[in-house]
Short mmCIF file of C-alpha atoms in Angstrom, two decimals:
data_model
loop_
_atom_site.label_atom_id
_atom_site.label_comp_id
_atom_site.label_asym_id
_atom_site.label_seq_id
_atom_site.Cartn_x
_atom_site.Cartn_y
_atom_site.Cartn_z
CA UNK S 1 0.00 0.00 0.00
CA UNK S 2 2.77 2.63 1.46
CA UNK S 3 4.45 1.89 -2.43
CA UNK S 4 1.38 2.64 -4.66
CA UNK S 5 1.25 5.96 -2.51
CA UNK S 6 -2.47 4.70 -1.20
CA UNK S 7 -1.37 5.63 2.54
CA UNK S 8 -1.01 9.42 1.58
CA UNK S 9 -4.22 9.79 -0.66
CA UNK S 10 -7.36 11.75 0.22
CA UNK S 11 -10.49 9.60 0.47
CA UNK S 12 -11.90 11.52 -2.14
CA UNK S 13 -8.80 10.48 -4.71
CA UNK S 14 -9.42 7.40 -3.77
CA UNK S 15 -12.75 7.25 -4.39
CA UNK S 16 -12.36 9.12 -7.61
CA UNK S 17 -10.08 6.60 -9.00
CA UNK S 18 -12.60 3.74 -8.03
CA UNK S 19 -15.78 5.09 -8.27
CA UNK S 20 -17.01 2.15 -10.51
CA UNK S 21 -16.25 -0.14 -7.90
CA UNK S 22 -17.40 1.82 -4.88
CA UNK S 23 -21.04 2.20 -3.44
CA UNK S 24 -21.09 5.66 -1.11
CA UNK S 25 -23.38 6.24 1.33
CA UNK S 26 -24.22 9.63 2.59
CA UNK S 27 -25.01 10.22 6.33
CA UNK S 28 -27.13 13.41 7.03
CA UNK S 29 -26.57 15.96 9.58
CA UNK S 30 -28.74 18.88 10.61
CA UNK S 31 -27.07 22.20 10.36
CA UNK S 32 -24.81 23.42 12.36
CA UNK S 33 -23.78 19.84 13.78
CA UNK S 34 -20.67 20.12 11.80
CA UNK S 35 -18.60 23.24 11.16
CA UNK S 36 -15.85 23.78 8.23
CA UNK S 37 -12.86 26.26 8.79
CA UNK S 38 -11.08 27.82 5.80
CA UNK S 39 -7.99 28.33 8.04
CA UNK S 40 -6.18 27.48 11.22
CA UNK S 41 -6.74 30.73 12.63
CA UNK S 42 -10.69 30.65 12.15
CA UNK S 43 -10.57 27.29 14.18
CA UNK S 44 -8.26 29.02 16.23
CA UNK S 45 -11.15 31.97 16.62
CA UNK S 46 -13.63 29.24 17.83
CA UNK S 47 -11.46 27.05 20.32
CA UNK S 48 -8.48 29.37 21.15
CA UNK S 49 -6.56 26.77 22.53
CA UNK S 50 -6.71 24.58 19.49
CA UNK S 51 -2.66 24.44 18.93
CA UNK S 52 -2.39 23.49 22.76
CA UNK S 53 -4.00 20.40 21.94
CA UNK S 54 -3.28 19.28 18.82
CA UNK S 55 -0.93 16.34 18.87
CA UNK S 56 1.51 17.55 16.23
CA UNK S 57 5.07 16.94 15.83
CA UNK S 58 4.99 20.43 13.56
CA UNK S 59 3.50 22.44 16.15
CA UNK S 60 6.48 21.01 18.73
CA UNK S 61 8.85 21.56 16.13
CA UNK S 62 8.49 25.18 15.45
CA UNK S 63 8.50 26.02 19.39
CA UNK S 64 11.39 24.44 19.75
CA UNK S 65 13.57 26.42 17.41
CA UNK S 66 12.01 29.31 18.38
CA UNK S 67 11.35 28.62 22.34
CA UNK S 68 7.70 29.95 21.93
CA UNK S 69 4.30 29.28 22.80
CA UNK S 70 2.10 27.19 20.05
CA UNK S 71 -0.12 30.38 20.25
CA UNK S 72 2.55 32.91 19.06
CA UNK S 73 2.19 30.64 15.92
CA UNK S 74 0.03 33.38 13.57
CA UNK S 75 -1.49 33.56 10.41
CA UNK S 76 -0.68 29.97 9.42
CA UNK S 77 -1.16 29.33 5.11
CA UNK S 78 -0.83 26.38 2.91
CA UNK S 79 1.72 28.04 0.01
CA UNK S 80 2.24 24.57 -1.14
CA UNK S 81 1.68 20.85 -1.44
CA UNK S 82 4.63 20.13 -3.63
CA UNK S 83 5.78 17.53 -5.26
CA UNK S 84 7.08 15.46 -2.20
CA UNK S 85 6.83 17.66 0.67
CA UNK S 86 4.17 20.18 2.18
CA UNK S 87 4.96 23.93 3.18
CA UNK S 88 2.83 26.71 5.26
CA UNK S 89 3.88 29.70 5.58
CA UNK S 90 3.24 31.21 9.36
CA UNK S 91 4.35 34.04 11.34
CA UNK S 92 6.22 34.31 14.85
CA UNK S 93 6.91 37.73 16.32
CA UNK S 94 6.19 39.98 13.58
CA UNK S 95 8.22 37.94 10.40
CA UNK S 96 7.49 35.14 8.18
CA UNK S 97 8.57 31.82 7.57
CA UNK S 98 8.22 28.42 5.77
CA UNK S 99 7.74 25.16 7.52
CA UNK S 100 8.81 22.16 5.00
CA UNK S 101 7.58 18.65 6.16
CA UNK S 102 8.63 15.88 3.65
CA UNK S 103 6.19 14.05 2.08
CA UNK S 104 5.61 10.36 2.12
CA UNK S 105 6.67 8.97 -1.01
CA UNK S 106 9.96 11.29 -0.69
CA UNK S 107 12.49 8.42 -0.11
CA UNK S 108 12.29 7.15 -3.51
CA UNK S 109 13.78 10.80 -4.93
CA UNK S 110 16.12 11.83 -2.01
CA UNK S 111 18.47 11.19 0.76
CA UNK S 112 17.55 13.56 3.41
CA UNK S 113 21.60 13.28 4.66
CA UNK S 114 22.21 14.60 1.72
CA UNK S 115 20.40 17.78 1.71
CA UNK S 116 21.03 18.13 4.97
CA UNK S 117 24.56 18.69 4.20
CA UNK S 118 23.79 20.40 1.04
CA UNK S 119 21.13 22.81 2.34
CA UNK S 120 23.62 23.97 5.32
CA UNK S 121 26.17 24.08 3.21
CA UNK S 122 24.29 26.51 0.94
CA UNK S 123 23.43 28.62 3.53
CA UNK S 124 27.18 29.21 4.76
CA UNK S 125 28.24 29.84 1.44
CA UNK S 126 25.93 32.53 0.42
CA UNK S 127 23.95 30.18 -2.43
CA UNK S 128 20.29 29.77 -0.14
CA UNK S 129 20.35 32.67 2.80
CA UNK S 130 16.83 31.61 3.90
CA UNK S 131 17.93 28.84 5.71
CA UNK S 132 16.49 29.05 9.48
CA UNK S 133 17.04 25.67 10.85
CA UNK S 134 16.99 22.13 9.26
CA UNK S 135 16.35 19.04 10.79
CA UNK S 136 17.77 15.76 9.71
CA UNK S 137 14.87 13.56 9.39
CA UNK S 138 13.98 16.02 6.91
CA UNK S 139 11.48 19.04 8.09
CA UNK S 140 13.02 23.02 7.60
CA UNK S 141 12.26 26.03 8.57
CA UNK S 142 12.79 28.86 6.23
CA UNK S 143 12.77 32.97 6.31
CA UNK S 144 10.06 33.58 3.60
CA UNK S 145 11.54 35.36 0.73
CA UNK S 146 10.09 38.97 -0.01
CA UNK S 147 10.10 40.74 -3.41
CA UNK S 148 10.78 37.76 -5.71
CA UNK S 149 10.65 38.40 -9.77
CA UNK S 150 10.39 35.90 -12.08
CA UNK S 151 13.87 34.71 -13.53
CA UNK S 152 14.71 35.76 -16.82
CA UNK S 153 18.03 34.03 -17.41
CA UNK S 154 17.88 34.96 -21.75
CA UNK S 155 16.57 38.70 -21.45
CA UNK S 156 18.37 39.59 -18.10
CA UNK S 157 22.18 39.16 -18.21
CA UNK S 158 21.91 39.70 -14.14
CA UNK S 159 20.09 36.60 -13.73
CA UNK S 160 21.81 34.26 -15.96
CA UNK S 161 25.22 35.36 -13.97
CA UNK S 162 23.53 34.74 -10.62
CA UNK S 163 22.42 31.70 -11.24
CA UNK S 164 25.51 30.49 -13.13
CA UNK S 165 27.37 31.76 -10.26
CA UNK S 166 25.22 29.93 -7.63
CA UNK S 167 25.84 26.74 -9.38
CA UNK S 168 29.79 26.97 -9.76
CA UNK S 169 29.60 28.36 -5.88
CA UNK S 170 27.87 25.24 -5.46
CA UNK S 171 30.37 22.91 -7.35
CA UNK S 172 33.18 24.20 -4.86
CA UNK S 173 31.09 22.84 -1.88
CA UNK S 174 33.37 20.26 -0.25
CA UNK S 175 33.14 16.83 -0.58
CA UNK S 176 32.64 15.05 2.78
CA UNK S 177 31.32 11.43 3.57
CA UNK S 178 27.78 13.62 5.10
CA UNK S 179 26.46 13.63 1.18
CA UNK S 180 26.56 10.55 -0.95
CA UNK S 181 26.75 10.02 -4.75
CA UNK S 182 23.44 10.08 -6.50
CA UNK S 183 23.83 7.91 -9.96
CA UNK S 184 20.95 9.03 -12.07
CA UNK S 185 21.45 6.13 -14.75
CA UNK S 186 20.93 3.34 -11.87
CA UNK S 187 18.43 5.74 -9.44
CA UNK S 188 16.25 6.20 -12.76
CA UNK S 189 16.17 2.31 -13.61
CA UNK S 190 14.73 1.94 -10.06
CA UNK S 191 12.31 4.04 -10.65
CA UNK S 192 11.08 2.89 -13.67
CA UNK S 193 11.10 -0.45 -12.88
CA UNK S 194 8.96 0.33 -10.10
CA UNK S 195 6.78 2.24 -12.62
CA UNK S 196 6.53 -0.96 -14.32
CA UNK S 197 4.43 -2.61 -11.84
CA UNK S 198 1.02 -0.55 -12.97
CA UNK S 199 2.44 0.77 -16.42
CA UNK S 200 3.89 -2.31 -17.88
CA UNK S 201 7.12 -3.08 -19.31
CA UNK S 202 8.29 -0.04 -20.87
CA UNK S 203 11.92 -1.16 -20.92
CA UNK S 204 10.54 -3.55 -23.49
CA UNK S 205 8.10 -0.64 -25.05
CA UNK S 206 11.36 1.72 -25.64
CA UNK S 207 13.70 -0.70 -25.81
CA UNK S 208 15.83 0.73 -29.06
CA UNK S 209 16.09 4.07 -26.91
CA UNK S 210 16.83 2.59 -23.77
CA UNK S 211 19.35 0.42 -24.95
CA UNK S 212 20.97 3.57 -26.56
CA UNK S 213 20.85 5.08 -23.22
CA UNK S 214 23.12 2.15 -22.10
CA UNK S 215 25.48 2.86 -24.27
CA UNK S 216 26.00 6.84 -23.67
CA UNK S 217 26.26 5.92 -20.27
CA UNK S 218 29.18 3.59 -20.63
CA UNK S 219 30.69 6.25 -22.64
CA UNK S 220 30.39 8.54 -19.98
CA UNK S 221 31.34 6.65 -17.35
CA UNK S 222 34.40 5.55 -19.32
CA UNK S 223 35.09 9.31 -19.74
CA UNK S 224 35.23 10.52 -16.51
CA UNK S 225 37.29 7.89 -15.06
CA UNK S 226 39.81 8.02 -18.13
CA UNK S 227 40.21 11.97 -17.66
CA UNK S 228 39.81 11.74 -14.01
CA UNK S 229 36.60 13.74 -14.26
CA UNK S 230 35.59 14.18 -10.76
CA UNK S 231 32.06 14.42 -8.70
CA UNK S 232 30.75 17.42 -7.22
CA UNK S 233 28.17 18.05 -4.78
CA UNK S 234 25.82 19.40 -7.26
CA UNK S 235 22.34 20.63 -6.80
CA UNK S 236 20.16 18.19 -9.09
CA UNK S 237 16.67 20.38 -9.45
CA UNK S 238 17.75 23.46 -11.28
CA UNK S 239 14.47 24.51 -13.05
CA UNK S 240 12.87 28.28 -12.97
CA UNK S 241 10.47 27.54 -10.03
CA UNK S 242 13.87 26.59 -7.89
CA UNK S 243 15.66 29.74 -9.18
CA UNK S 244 14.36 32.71 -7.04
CA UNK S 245 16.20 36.34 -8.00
CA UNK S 246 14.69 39.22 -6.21
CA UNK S 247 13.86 42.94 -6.71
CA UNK S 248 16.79 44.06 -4.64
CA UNK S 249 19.16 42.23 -6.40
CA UNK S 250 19.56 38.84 -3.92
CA UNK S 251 19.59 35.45 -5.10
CA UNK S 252 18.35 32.30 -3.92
CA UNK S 253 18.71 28.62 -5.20
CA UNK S 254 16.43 26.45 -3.02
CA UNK S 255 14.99 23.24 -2.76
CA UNK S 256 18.10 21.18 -2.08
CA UNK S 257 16.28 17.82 -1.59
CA UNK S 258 17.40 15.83 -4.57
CA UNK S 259 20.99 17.48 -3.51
CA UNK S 260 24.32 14.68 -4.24
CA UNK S 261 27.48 13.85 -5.58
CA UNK S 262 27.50 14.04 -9.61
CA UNK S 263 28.73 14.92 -12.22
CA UNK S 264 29.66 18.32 -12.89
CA UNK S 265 27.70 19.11 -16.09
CA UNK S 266 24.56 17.94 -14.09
CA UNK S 267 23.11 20.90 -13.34
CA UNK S 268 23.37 22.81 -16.55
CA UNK S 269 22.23 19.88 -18.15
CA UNK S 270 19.12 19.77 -15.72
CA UNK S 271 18.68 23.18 -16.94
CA UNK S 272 18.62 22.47 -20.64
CA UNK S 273 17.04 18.94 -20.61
CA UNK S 274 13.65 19.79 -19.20
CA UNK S 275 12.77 22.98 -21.21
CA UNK S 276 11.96 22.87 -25.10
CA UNK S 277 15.45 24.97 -26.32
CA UNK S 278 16.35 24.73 -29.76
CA UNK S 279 20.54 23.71 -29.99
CA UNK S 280 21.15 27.86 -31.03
CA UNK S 281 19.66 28.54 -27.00
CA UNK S 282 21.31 25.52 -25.41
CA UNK S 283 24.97 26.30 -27.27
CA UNK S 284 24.59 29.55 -25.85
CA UNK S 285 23.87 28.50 -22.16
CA UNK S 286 26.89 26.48 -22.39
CA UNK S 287 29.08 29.27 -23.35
CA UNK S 288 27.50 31.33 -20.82
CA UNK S 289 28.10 29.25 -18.16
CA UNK S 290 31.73 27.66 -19.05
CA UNK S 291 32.36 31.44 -19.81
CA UNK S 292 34.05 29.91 -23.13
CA UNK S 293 33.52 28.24 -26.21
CA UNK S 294 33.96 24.12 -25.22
CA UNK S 295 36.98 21.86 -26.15
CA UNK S 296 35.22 19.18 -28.60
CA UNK S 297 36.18 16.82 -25.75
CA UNK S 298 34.24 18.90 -23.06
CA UNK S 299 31.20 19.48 -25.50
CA UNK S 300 31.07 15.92 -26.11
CA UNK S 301 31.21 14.74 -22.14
CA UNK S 302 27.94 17.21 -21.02
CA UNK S 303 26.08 16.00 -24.15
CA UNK S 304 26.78 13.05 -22.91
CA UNK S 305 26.32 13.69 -19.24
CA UNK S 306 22.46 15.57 -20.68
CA UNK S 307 21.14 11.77 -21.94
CA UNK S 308 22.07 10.35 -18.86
CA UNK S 309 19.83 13.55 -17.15
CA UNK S 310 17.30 13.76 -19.08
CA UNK S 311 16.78 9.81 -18.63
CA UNK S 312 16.31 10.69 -14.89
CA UNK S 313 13.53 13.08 -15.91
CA UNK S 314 11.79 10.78 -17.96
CA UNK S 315 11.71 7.92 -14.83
CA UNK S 316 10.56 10.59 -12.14
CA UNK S 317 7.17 11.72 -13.77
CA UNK S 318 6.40 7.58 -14.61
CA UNK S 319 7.12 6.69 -11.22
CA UNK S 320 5.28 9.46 -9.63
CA UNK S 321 1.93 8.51 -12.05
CA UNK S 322 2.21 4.98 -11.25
CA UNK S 323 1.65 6.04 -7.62
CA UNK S 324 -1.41 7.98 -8.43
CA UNK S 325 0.39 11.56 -8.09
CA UNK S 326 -0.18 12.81 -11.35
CA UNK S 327 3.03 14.99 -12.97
CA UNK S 328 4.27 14.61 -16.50
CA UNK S 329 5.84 18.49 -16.41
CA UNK S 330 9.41 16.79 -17.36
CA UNK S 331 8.16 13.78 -19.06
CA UNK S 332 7.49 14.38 -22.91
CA UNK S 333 10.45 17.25 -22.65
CA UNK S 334 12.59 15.12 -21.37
CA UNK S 335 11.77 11.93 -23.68
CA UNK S 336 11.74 14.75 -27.00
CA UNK S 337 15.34 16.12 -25.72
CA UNK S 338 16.50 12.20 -25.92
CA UNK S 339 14.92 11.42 -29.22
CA UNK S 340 16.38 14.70 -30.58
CA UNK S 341 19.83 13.79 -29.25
CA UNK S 342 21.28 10.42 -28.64
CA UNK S 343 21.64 9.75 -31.90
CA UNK S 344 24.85 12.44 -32.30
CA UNK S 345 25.93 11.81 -29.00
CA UNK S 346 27.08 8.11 -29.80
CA UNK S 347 28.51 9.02 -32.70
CA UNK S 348 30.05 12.09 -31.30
CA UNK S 349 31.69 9.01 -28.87
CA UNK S 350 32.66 7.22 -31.89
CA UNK S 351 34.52 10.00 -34.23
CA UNK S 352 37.08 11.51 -31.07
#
């Protein structure tokens, strides 16, 4: 049950997705027997001493890094029930924050240790300021960021350098034993081969691309230890909602959860693999970023390293739908990038 992501469901998704099967019976009550809240401080207008009695391992957490009362906890606001965690934003003594809380089906995308190292890390090196406090079984608290513009890393030279910069910042992380590699060839196989369970066998259903995929990754793999290409604690989510630039000129790269050890052309390639650019825009991100033309042996290594990303992309959205939590954002630009590209890339492999 806990795999096929029943445990975390609503009974009304539930019942949606077996409504054939299902009888329901309604139970009446008169009015006013039962009474519906749009928010935690409406409840907390009827029965002020609602967070005093709530059994919640939240509540506990956020007066313990602050030492307060569970009644200086204001103006409490779902922002988001993302893709493996849930955040509210609240208030305590005049500013606000986010609470993070993973979500259940989070250990097949991340290793909490990981991000825990990450995300700290991050904070002490200027890439994610908003850090407040992290736990390591996985739940954050977070300054809310103010004054955030949307990132506009083709028509605003600004951006593209601050985020370029937050990623190389990030590459020069240490490595330490806290934060473990994160293979995306092998962690997307998992994935899809749990996937297969309700979908089928789609290694058999895209078997000529997969077994192309196989190949670049040899090649790559062959690469890096043959020019002694070397991991780096890299971020591994770098999409625009991720990528938060702000009106007074800060920068912040959250969301550190799928943080690891990988390659280094990881997260430009996360970049590139998951948005519809023609070759023209993704040439010029790679000059941007390298701050040079590539070597032909360099080019060839992140076009490489972009199949073996892009695969990842294709196995998260398949898993997640086999689980009942529908998201193909990545999927079909992802699965178009590979079709577009493998092709070259193994004969890129073959010519130098």
């Amino acid at each position: 049950i806990d795999d096929f992501g029943i445990k975390n469901m609503f009974w009304e998704e539930f019942y949606a997705k077996h409504i054939k099967e299902l009888t329901l019976f309604m139970k009446k009550f008169e009015d006013g027997e039962i009474l519906e809240f749009d928010s935690v401080d409406d409840l907390r207008d009827f029965d002020s001493d609602f967070l005093l009695n709530v059994d919640s391992d939240i509540v506990e957490n956020i007066c313990g890094v602050f030492d307060c009362h569970p009644n200086d906890i204001k103006d409490i606001e779902i922002i988001n029930a993302g893709y493996t965690n849930v955040s509210f934003k609240f208030t305590f003594d005049g500013t606000e924050y986010v609470y993070r809380h993973p979500g259940g089906s989070d250990k097949y995308y991340s290793k909490r240790s990981n991000e825990y190292y990450s995300q700290n890390q991050a904070k002490k090196y200027g890439i994610d300021k908003s850090l407040v406090h992290m736990d390591p079984s996985g739940w954050k608290i977070s300054y809310f960021i103010h004054n955030i513009v949307p990132i506009d890393i083709f028509g605003n030279e600004t951006h593209r350098k601050l985020l370029f910069d937050a990623i190389h910042k990030t590459h020069e992380i240490p490595v330490s034993d806290e934060i473990q590699e994160f293979d995306n060839y092998i962690e997307a196989k998992k994935l899809i081969t749990l996937a297969c369970a309700s979908k089928g066998d789609l290694f058999k259903e895209f078997e000529d691309m997969f077994n192309k995929i196989d190949q670049v990754y040899e090649y790559v793999k062959a690469e890096r230890e043959k020019y002694g290409i070397e991991l780096v604690v890299s971020h591994h989510d770098i999409y625009y909602p991720n990528l938060l630039p702000t009106s007074d000129g800060e920068f912040y790269l959250i969301d550190w959860e799928y943080s690891s050890l990988n390659d280094p052309a990881n997260d430009i390639c996360g970049l590139f693999t998951r948005y519809d650019f023609d070759d023209e825009t993704i040439e010029f991100l790679l000059e941007s970023y390298y701050g040079r033309e590539l070597t032909p042996l360099e080019h060839r290594h992140v076009m490489g390293q972009s199949i073996i990303t892009a695969m990842y992309w294709i196995a998260w959205p398949l898993f997640r739908d086999s689980v009942g939590q529908e998201d193909g954002f990545f999927l079909l630009t992802a699965f178009r990038y590979i079709l577009n590209h493998v092709d070259a890339v193994i004969e890129s492999y073959k010519e130098l």
